[in-house]
Amino acid sequence: MSLTAVVLAGSRQGAPDPVAAAEGVAHKVLARVGGQTLLERVTRALAAAGIEAIAVSGNNPAVEAEARRLGAILLDTARGPSESVALAFARFGAPLLVTTGDHPLLEAAWIKELVEGTPGDADVGLMLAERSRVEAAAPDTCRTWLTFADGQWSGCNLFLLATPAAERAIAAWKQVEADRKRPWRIARKLGLGTLWAYWRGKLTLADAIARLGATLGVGAALVPAKDGRAAIDVDKPEDLSLVRRLLPD
């Protein structure tokens, strides 16, 4: 599969990022672990997985300079992650791998796991990690968990937009971002049957993803991470300290 990857490394409007402030850098992806920036670690993992076309979506001059140093394609950002992905999808099309610049533990094996684990008839593949695997890899990590009948799960910031139909999933993502302060609108899109199954504790994560995909007109598939470290990204200084313990200088 000829595959392009986009790394999201934009700056959010508002308060300064706590990781960037703690590290004294212009953006958190420029913080260093083991002599490499977080962005460098991500792009090297992508390259090790055999991905030749790597784009960085960023709106900070220092991030853009680092992306150039790494030989990445520069992309503009939009108002949010979903719109930035939409810009990348419009330029490169499918298949497109999406990840983030604050994912310094990323490994080539996880990327291959996602690509190979996404069924051939799926339009979108999503990697998530089950809580027991995450806590086995990093017992002191603090994640946000999604609770389903088959356990608690955390996202891994790895998505495969496998076919042109995945554009519909991006459009839905935009709508979710727009409605994040009006959750009833999001819930309404899931349908009463899905909400009832979730409320009764009968809905597995894989089934939830498949049902959500069906409402959007796309085939969506869960790819469970084998390595719990895949769910660890850097949102706060404590996360960076954890990464440094797992990847010592």
Tab-separated table of C-alpha atoms in Angstrom:
chain	number	residue	atom	x	y	z
A	1	MET	CA	0.000	0.000	0.000
A	2	SER	CA	1.353	3.377	-1.023
A	3	LEU	CA	0.709	5.507	2.029
A	4	THR	CA	1.063	9.169	2.979
A	5	ALA	CA	1.129	10.293	6.608
A	6	VAL	CA	0.118	13.605	8.129
A	7	VAL	CA	1.377	14.656	11.558
A	8	LEU	CA	-0.831	17.140	13.387
A	9	ALA	CA	1.327	19.746	15.127
A	10	GLY	CA	-0.790	22.868	15.201
A	11	SER	CA	-1.085	25.381	18.032
A	12	ARG	CA	-4.371	25.855	19.827
A	13	GLN	CA	-5.687	29.339	20.438
A	14	GLY	CA	-5.819	30.540	24.032
A	15	ALA	CA	-3.623	29.760	27.020
A	16	PRO	CA	0.023	28.724	26.496
A	17	ASP	CA	0.626	24.986	26.246
A	18	PRO	CA	1.860	23.712	29.650
A	19	VAL	CA	4.463	21.375	28.137
A	20	ALA	CA	5.951	24.092	25.935
A	21	ALA	CA	6.008	26.501	28.882
A	22	ALA	CA	7.703	23.966	31.166
A	23	GLU	CA	10.327	23.106	28.540
A	24	GLY	CA	10.969	26.658	27.352
A	25	VAL	CA	10.196	25.846	23.710
A	26	ALA	CA	7.889	27.430	21.167
A	27	HIS	CA	5.703	24.318	20.849
A	28	LYS	CA	5.504	21.068	22.783
A	29	VAL	CA	6.555	18.962	19.781
A	30	LEU	CA	9.954	20.708	20.039
A	31	ALA	CA	10.575	19.336	23.544
A	32	ARG	CA	13.421	16.828	23.538
A	33	VAL	CA	13.656	13.220	24.642
A	34	GLY	CA	16.902	11.349	24.154
A	35	GLY	CA	18.373	14.188	22.100
A	36	GLN	CA	15.504	14.271	19.615
A	37	THR	CA	12.441	16.480	19.441
A	38	LEU	CA	9.073	14.805	19.839
A	39	LEU	CA	8.336	15.657	16.219
A	40	GLU	CA	11.558	14.010	15.102
A	41	ARG	CA	10.714	10.826	16.973
A	42	VAL	CA	7.320	10.671	15.291
A	43	THR	CA	8.643	11.275	11.783
A	44	ARG	CA	11.434	8.729	12.253
A	45	ALA	CA	8.898	6.091	13.306
A	46	LEU	CA	6.807	6.832	10.229
A	47	ALA	CA	9.855	6.568	7.988
A	48	ALA	CA	10.874	3.298	9.661
A	49	ALA	CA	7.419	1.934	8.793
A	50	GLY	CA	8.189	2.561	5.128
A	51	ILE	CA	6.165	5.745	4.696
A	52	GLU	CA	8.010	7.968	2.245
A	53	ALA	CA	5.622	10.956	2.066
A	54	ILE	CA	5.344	12.559	5.510
A	55	ALA	CA	3.556	15.885	5.944
A	56	VAL	CA	3.480	18.077	9.050
A	57	SER	CA	0.470	20.296	9.677
A	58	GLY	CA	1.710	23.175	11.798
A	59	ASN	CA	1.246	26.906	12.211
A	60	ASN	CA	4.275	27.781	14.348
A	61	PRO	CA	7.431	29.067	12.613
A	62	ALA	CA	9.707	26.986	14.854
A	63	VAL	CA	7.688	23.841	14.136
A	64	GLU	CA	7.806	24.587	10.429
A	65	ALA	CA	11.583	24.992	10.621
A	66	GLU	CA	11.904	21.641	12.378
A	67	ALA	CA	9.648	20.000	9.787
A	68	ARG	CA	11.882	21.341	7.014
A	69	ARG	CA	14.961	20.021	8.810
A	70	LEU	CA	13.338	16.609	8.939
A	71	GLY	CA	12.497	16.690	5.234
A	72	ALA	CA	8.727	16.722	5.774
A	73	ILE	CA	6.129	18.336	3.549
A	74	LEU	CA	4.650	21.466	5.129
A	75	LEU	CA	0.885	21.829	5.387
A	76	ASP	CA	-1.246	24.668	6.656
A	77	THR	CA	-3.462	24.147	9.666
A	78	ALA	CA	-7.128	25.029	9.972
A	79	ARG	CA	-9.360	25.960	12.891
A	80	GLY	CA	-9.210	22.490	14.446
A	81	PRO	CA	-7.714	19.021	13.986
A	82	SER	CA	-10.562	17.748	11.824
A	83	GLU	CA	-10.308	20.639	9.370
A	84	SER	CA	-6.532	20.252	9.228
A	85	VAL	CA	-7.012	16.581	8.355
A	86	ALA	CA	-9.557	17.622	5.738
A	87	LEU	CA	-6.939	19.871	4.110
A	88	ALA	CA	-4.453	16.992	4.061
A	89	PHE	CA	-7.048	14.595	2.654
A	90	ALA	CA	-7.958	17.058	-0.078
A	91	ARG	CA	-4.298	17.265	-1.075
A	92	PHE	CA	-3.191	13.640	-0.771
A	93	GLY	CA	-6.374	11.563	-0.850
A	94	ALA	CA	-6.580	8.004	0.430
A	95	PRO	CA	-4.966	6.099	1.949
A	96	LEU	CA	-3.841	8.630	4.540
A	97	LEU	CA	-2.387	7.838	7.946
A	98	VAL	CA	-3.066	10.438	10.639
A	99	THR	CA	-1.111	10.836	13.860
A	100	THR	CA	0.063	13.626	16.158
A	101	GLY	CA	3.397	15.282	16.852
A	102	ASP	CA	3.122	14.677	20.598
A	103	HIS	CA	3.358	10.877	20.261
A	104	PRO	CA	7.091	10.295	20.909
A	105	LEU	CA	6.763	6.602	21.813
A	106	LEU	CA	5.348	5.855	18.364
A	107	GLU	CA	6.890	2.753	16.787
A	108	ALA	CA	6.925	1.488	13.230
A	109	ALA	CA	5.425	-1.802	14.428
A	110	TRP	CA	2.278	-0.023	15.659
A	111	ILE	CA	1.834	1.714	12.319
A	112	LYS	CA	2.117	-1.595	10.480
A	113	GLU	CA	-0.258	-3.131	13.012
A	114	LEU	CA	-2.888	-0.516	12.186
A	115	VAL	CA	-2.459	-0.783	8.428
A	116	GLU	CA	-2.421	-4.577	8.369
A	117	GLY	CA	-5.164	-4.887	10.984
A	118	THR	CA	-7.650	-2.655	9.168
A	119	PRO	CA	-9.959	-4.953	7.153
A	120	GLY	CA	-9.776	-4.610	3.400
A	121	ASP	CA	-13.408	-3.527	3.189
A	122	ALA	CA	-13.069	-0.821	5.858
A	123	ASP	CA	-12.910	2.862	4.978
A	124	VAL	CA	-11.458	3.890	8.344
A	125	GLY	CA	-9.271	2.109	10.879
A	126	LEU	CA	-8.804	3.349	14.447
A	127	MET	CA	-6.286	2.102	16.987
A	128	LEU	CA	-7.208	2.102	20.676
A	129	ALA	CA	-5.608	0.384	23.655
A	130	GLU	CA	-7.395	-1.522	26.412
A	131	ARG	CA	-6.728	-0.262	29.936
A	132	SER	CA	-4.998	-3.381	31.253
A	133	ARG	CA	-2.426	-3.202	28.460
A	134	VAL	CA	-1.825	0.508	29.032
A	135	GLU	CA	-1.390	0.116	32.785
A	136	ALA	CA	0.836	-2.936	32.343
A	137	ALA	CA	3.149	-0.842	30.163
A	138	ALA	CA	2.953	2.298	32.329
A	139	PRO	CA	1.245	1.734	35.699
A	140	ASP	CA	1.457	5.389	36.727
A	141	THR	CA	-0.015	6.881	33.570
A	142	CYS	CA	-3.188	8.961	33.731
A	143	ARG	CA	-5.433	8.552	30.677
A	144	THR	CA	-8.993	9.315	29.666
A	145	TRP	CA	-10.935	6.037	29.442
A	146	LEU	CA	-13.917	5.088	27.308
A	147	THR	CA	-15.964	2.403	29.077
A	148	PHE	CA	-17.630	-0.361	27.062
A	149	ALA	CA	-18.807	-3.912	27.650
A	150	ASP	CA	-15.369	-5.285	26.796
A	151	GLY	CA	-13.375	-2.963	29.046
A	152	GLN	CA	-12.020	0.554	29.221
A	153	TRP	CA	-10.137	1.956	26.265
A	154	SER	CA	-7.925	4.918	25.406
A	155	GLY	CA	-7.169	6.389	21.988
A	156	CYS	CA	-3.751	5.967	20.390
A	157	ASN	CA	-3.716	8.979	18.035
A	158	LEU	CA	-3.445	6.629	15.067
A	159	PHE	CA	-6.038	6.653	12.299
A	160	LEU	CA	-6.063	5.173	8.817
A	161	LEU	CA	-8.272	6.874	6.235
A	162	ALA	CA	-8.166	3.965	3.844
A	163	THR	CA	-10.580	4.886	1.050
A	164	PRO	CA	-12.084	8.009	-0.530
A	165	ALA	CA	-15.275	7.343	1.459
A	166	ALA	CA	-13.334	8.245	4.621
A	167	GLU	CA	-14.017	11.869	3.690
A	168	ARG	CA	-17.480	11.362	5.215
A	169	ALA	CA	-15.869	10.437	8.529
A	170	ILE	CA	-13.831	13.651	8.455
A	171	ALA	CA	-17.017	15.655	7.869
A	172	ALA	CA	-18.601	13.955	10.880
A	173	TRP	CA	-15.500	14.703	12.964
A	174	LYS	CA	-15.906	18.384	12.073
A	175	GLN	CA	-19.501	18.253	13.260
A	176	VAL	CA	-18.512	16.612	16.535
A	177	GLU	CA	-16.005	19.415	17.156
A	178	ALA	CA	-18.680	21.981	16.386
A	179	ASP	CA	-21.175	20.275	18.733
A	180	ARG	CA	-18.770	19.473	21.582
A	181	LYS	CA	-20.683	21.842	23.886
A	182	ARG	CA	-24.016	20.373	22.748
A	183	PRO	CA	-23.559	16.637	23.418
A	184	TRP	CA	-27.226	15.844	22.830
A	185	ARG	CA	-26.687	16.543	19.141
A	186	ILE	CA	-23.866	14.011	19.044
A	187	ALA	CA	-25.909	11.435	20.962
A	188	ARG	CA	-28.858	11.909	18.593
A	189	LYS	CA	-26.714	10.847	15.639
A	190	LEU	CA	-25.927	7.501	17.301
A	191	GLY	CA	-29.538	6.378	17.399
A	192	LEU	CA	-31.655	5.060	20.248
A	193	GLY	CA	-30.649	1.427	19.715
A	194	THR	CA	-26.953	2.183	20.132
A	195	LEU	CA	-27.530	4.412	23.141
A	196	TRP	CA	-29.759	1.769	24.770
A	197	ALA	CA	-27.135	-0.951	24.253
A	198	TYR	CA	-24.458	1.312	25.725
A	199	TRP	CA	-26.608	2.230	28.730
A	200	ARG	CA	-27.248	-1.468	29.454
A	201	GLY	CA	-23.514	-2.203	29.292
A	202	LYS	CA	-23.947	-4.485	26.281
A	203	LEU	CA	-22.041	-2.475	23.690
A	204	THR	CA	-18.454	-3.432	22.899
A	205	LEU	CA	-16.065	-0.855	21.517
A	206	ALA	CA	-15.732	-2.653	18.182
A	207	ASP	CA	-19.517	-2.756	17.820
A	208	ALA	CA	-19.803	0.915	18.780
A	209	ILE	CA	-17.271	1.908	16.120
A	210	ALA	CA	-18.989	-0.236	13.496
A	211	ARG	CA	-22.417	1.207	14.357
A	212	LEU	CA	-21.118	4.762	14.313
A	213	GLY	CA	-19.494	4.142	10.957
A	214	ALA	CA	-22.760	2.771	9.593
A	215	THR	CA	-24.607	5.941	10.598
A	216	LEU	CA	-22.003	7.935	8.664
A	217	GLY	CA	-22.066	5.684	5.615
A	218	VAL	CA	-18.522	4.358	6.111
A	219	GLY	CA	-17.025	1.078	7.178
A	220	ALA	CA	-15.134	1.725	10.411
A	221	ALA	CA	-13.019	-0.822	12.250
A	222	LEU	CA	-11.264	-1.046	15.603
A	223	VAL	CA	-7.644	-2.214	15.643
A	224	PRO	CA	-6.748	-3.019	19.284
A	225	ALA	CA	-3.192	-2.050	20.196
A	226	LYS	CA	-0.979	-4.903	21.349
A	227	ASP	CA	1.346	-2.506	23.171
A	228	GLY	CA	-0.291	-0.303	25.775
A	229	ARG	CA	2.368	2.379	25.293
A	230	ALA	CA	0.596	3.276	22.047
A	231	ALA	CA	-1.957	5.230	24.107
A	232	ILE	CA	0.621	7.492	25.750
A	233	ASP	CA	0.924	10.978	24.295
A	234	VAL	CA	2.175	14.229	25.808
A	235	ASP	CA	-0.521	16.614	26.973
A	236	LYS	CA	1.074	17.797	30.217
A	237	PRO	CA	4.541	17.910	31.823
A	238	GLU	CA	3.824	14.730	33.769
A	239	ASP	CA	3.306	12.887	30.486
A	240	LEU	CA	6.687	14.069	29.246
A	241	SER	CA	8.320	12.890	32.489
A	242	LEU	CA	6.729	9.485	31.959
A	243	VAL	CA	8.011	9.323	28.379
A	244	ARG	CA	11.514	10.184	29.581
A	245	ARG	CA	11.372	7.342	32.078
A	246	LEU	CA	10.298	4.957	29.340
A	247	LEU	CA	12.829	6.407	26.889
A	248	PRO	CA	15.701	7.628	29.079
A	249	ASP	CA	18.156	10.213	27.745
